[in-house]
Amino acid sequence: MKFQTCLENIGLTQDEKEIIDACLQALSLEVSEYTSILNDLASMESSGIDVACIYLDNDSDDCICQKFEGVCFTYLDEYATVSRPKANHILNRSIEILDLELDWKGIQA
């Protein structure tokens, strides 16, 4: 798992880790697209591509997870939900792993 270090020691199941890792891998294939997705999230907009998306709970009607609190990472027809603080931790670590020069403010609570 490319993003394994983002997902350690934050109370996720193995299945959740695998889904979030797959989602992040799909979203980060194109760095410019991933940067755009992160900026959308910081602007409180869900964002993603055909096979993977990150939904915020204020956009839950469009998500396969339906009603949830926090952030939902989807990959194909699987999903994992986490709190906003955990999502910010994961996404900030992904920025470090990808060595992006991005002053990302995170998803607001």
Coordinates of C-alpha atoms in Angstrom, one line a residue:
M1 CA 0.0 0.0 0.0
K2 CA 1.5 3.3 -1.2
F3 CA -0.2 5.4 1.5
Q4 CA 0.1 2.9 4.4
T5 CA 1.9 5.4 6.6
C6 CA -1.1 7.8 6.3
L7 CA -3.4 5.1 7.7
E8 CA -1.4 3.7 10.6
N9 CA -2.3 4.2 14.3
I10 CA -5.6 6.1 13.7
G11 CA -8.0 3.3 14.5
L12 CA -8.9 2.0 11.0
T13 CA -9.7 -1.6 10.1
Q14 CA -7.7 -3.4 7.5
D15 CA -10.6 -3.1 5.0
E16 CA -10.9 0.6 5.6
K17 CA -7.1 1.1 5.1
E18 CA -7.2 -0.9 1.8
I19 CA -10.2 1.1 0.4
I20 CA -8.7 4.5 1.4
D21 CA -5.3 3.5 0.0
A22 CA -6.9 2.4 -3.3
C23 CA -8.9 5.7 -3.5
L24 CA -5.8 7.8 -2.9
Q25 CA -3.7 5.9 -5.4
A26 CA -6.4 6.3 -8.1
L27 CA -6.8 10.0 -7.3
S28 CA -3.1 10.8 -7.2
L29 CA -2.1 9.3 -10.5
E30 CA -2.2 12.8 -12.0
V31 CA -0.6 15.2 -9.5
S32 CA -2.3 18.3 -10.9
E33 CA -5.7 16.5 -10.7
Y34 CA -5.0 15.5 -7.1
T35 CA -4.1 19.0 -6.2
S36 CA -7.4 20.2 -7.7
I37 CA -9.3 17.6 -5.7
L38 CA -7.6 18.7 -2.5
N39 CA -8.4 22.3 -3.2
D40 CA -12.1 21.4 -3.8
L41 CA -12.1 19.6 -0.5
A42 CA -10.7 22.7 1.3
S43 CA -13.5 24.7 -0.3
M44 CA -16.0 22.2 1.2
E45 CA -16.8 20.5 -2.1
S46 CA -16.7 16.7 -2.7
S47 CA -14.4 15.8 -5.5
G48 CA -13.0 12.8 -7.4
I49 CA -12.9 10.9 -10.6
D50 CA -14.9 8.0 -12.1
V51 CA -13.5 5.2 -10.0
A52 CA -12.6 7.1 -6.8
C53 CA -14.0 10.1 -4.9
I54 CA -13.9 11.8 -1.6
Y55 CA -17.2 12.9 -0.3
L56 CA -17.9 15.4 2.5
D57 CA -21.0 14.8 4.7
N58 CA -22.6 18.0 3.4
D59 CA -22.7 16.2 -0.1
S60 CA -23.9 12.8 1.2
D61 CA -26.8 12.6 -1.1
D62 CA -24.5 12.0 -4.1
C63 CA -22.4 9.3 -2.3
I64 CA -22.8 5.6 -2.3
C65 CA -22.4 5.8 1.5
Q66 CA -25.7 7.8 1.8
K67 CA -26.0 9.2 5.3
F68 CA -22.7 9.5 7.1
E69 CA -20.7 12.0 9.3
G70 CA -17.3 13.1 8.3
V71 CA -15.6 12.1 5.1
C72 CA -16.3 9.1 2.8
F73 CA -13.5 7.7 0.6
T74 CA -14.9 5.6 -2.3
Y75 CA -13.1 3.3 -4.7
L76 CA -15.3 1.5 -7.3
D77 CA -18.3 0.3 -5.2
E78 CA -16.5 0.2 -1.9
Y79 CA -16.3 2.9 0.7
A80 CA -14.8 3.9 4.1
T81 CA -15.9 6.7 6.3
V82 CA -13.7 8.6 8.7
S83 CA -14.0 11.8 10.8
R84 CA -12.9 15.1 9.4
P85 CA -9.8 15.2 11.7
K86 CA -8.8 11.7 10.5
A87 CA -9.4 12.7 6.9
N88 CA -7.2 15.8 7.3
H89 CA -4.5 13.6 8.9
I90 CA -4.6 11.1 6.0
L91 CA -4.7 13.8 3.3
N92 CA -1.9 15.9 4.9
R93 CA 0.3 12.8 5.1
S94 CA -0.5 12.0 1.5
I95 CA 0.7 15.4 0.5
E96 CA 4.0 14.7 2.3
I97 CA 4.3 11.2 0.7
L98 CA 3.8 12.7 -2.8
D99 CA 6.1 15.5 -2.0
L100 CA 3.7 18.2 -3.1
E101 CA 4.4 21.8 -2.6
L102 CA 0.9 22.7 -1.5
D103 CA -0.2 25.0 1.4
W104 CA -3.3 23.0 2.1
K105 CA -5.7 24.3 4.8
G106 CA -7.5 21.0 5.2
I107 CA -11.2 20.2 5.4
Q108 CA -12.9 22.6 7.8
A109 CA -14.7 21.1 10.7

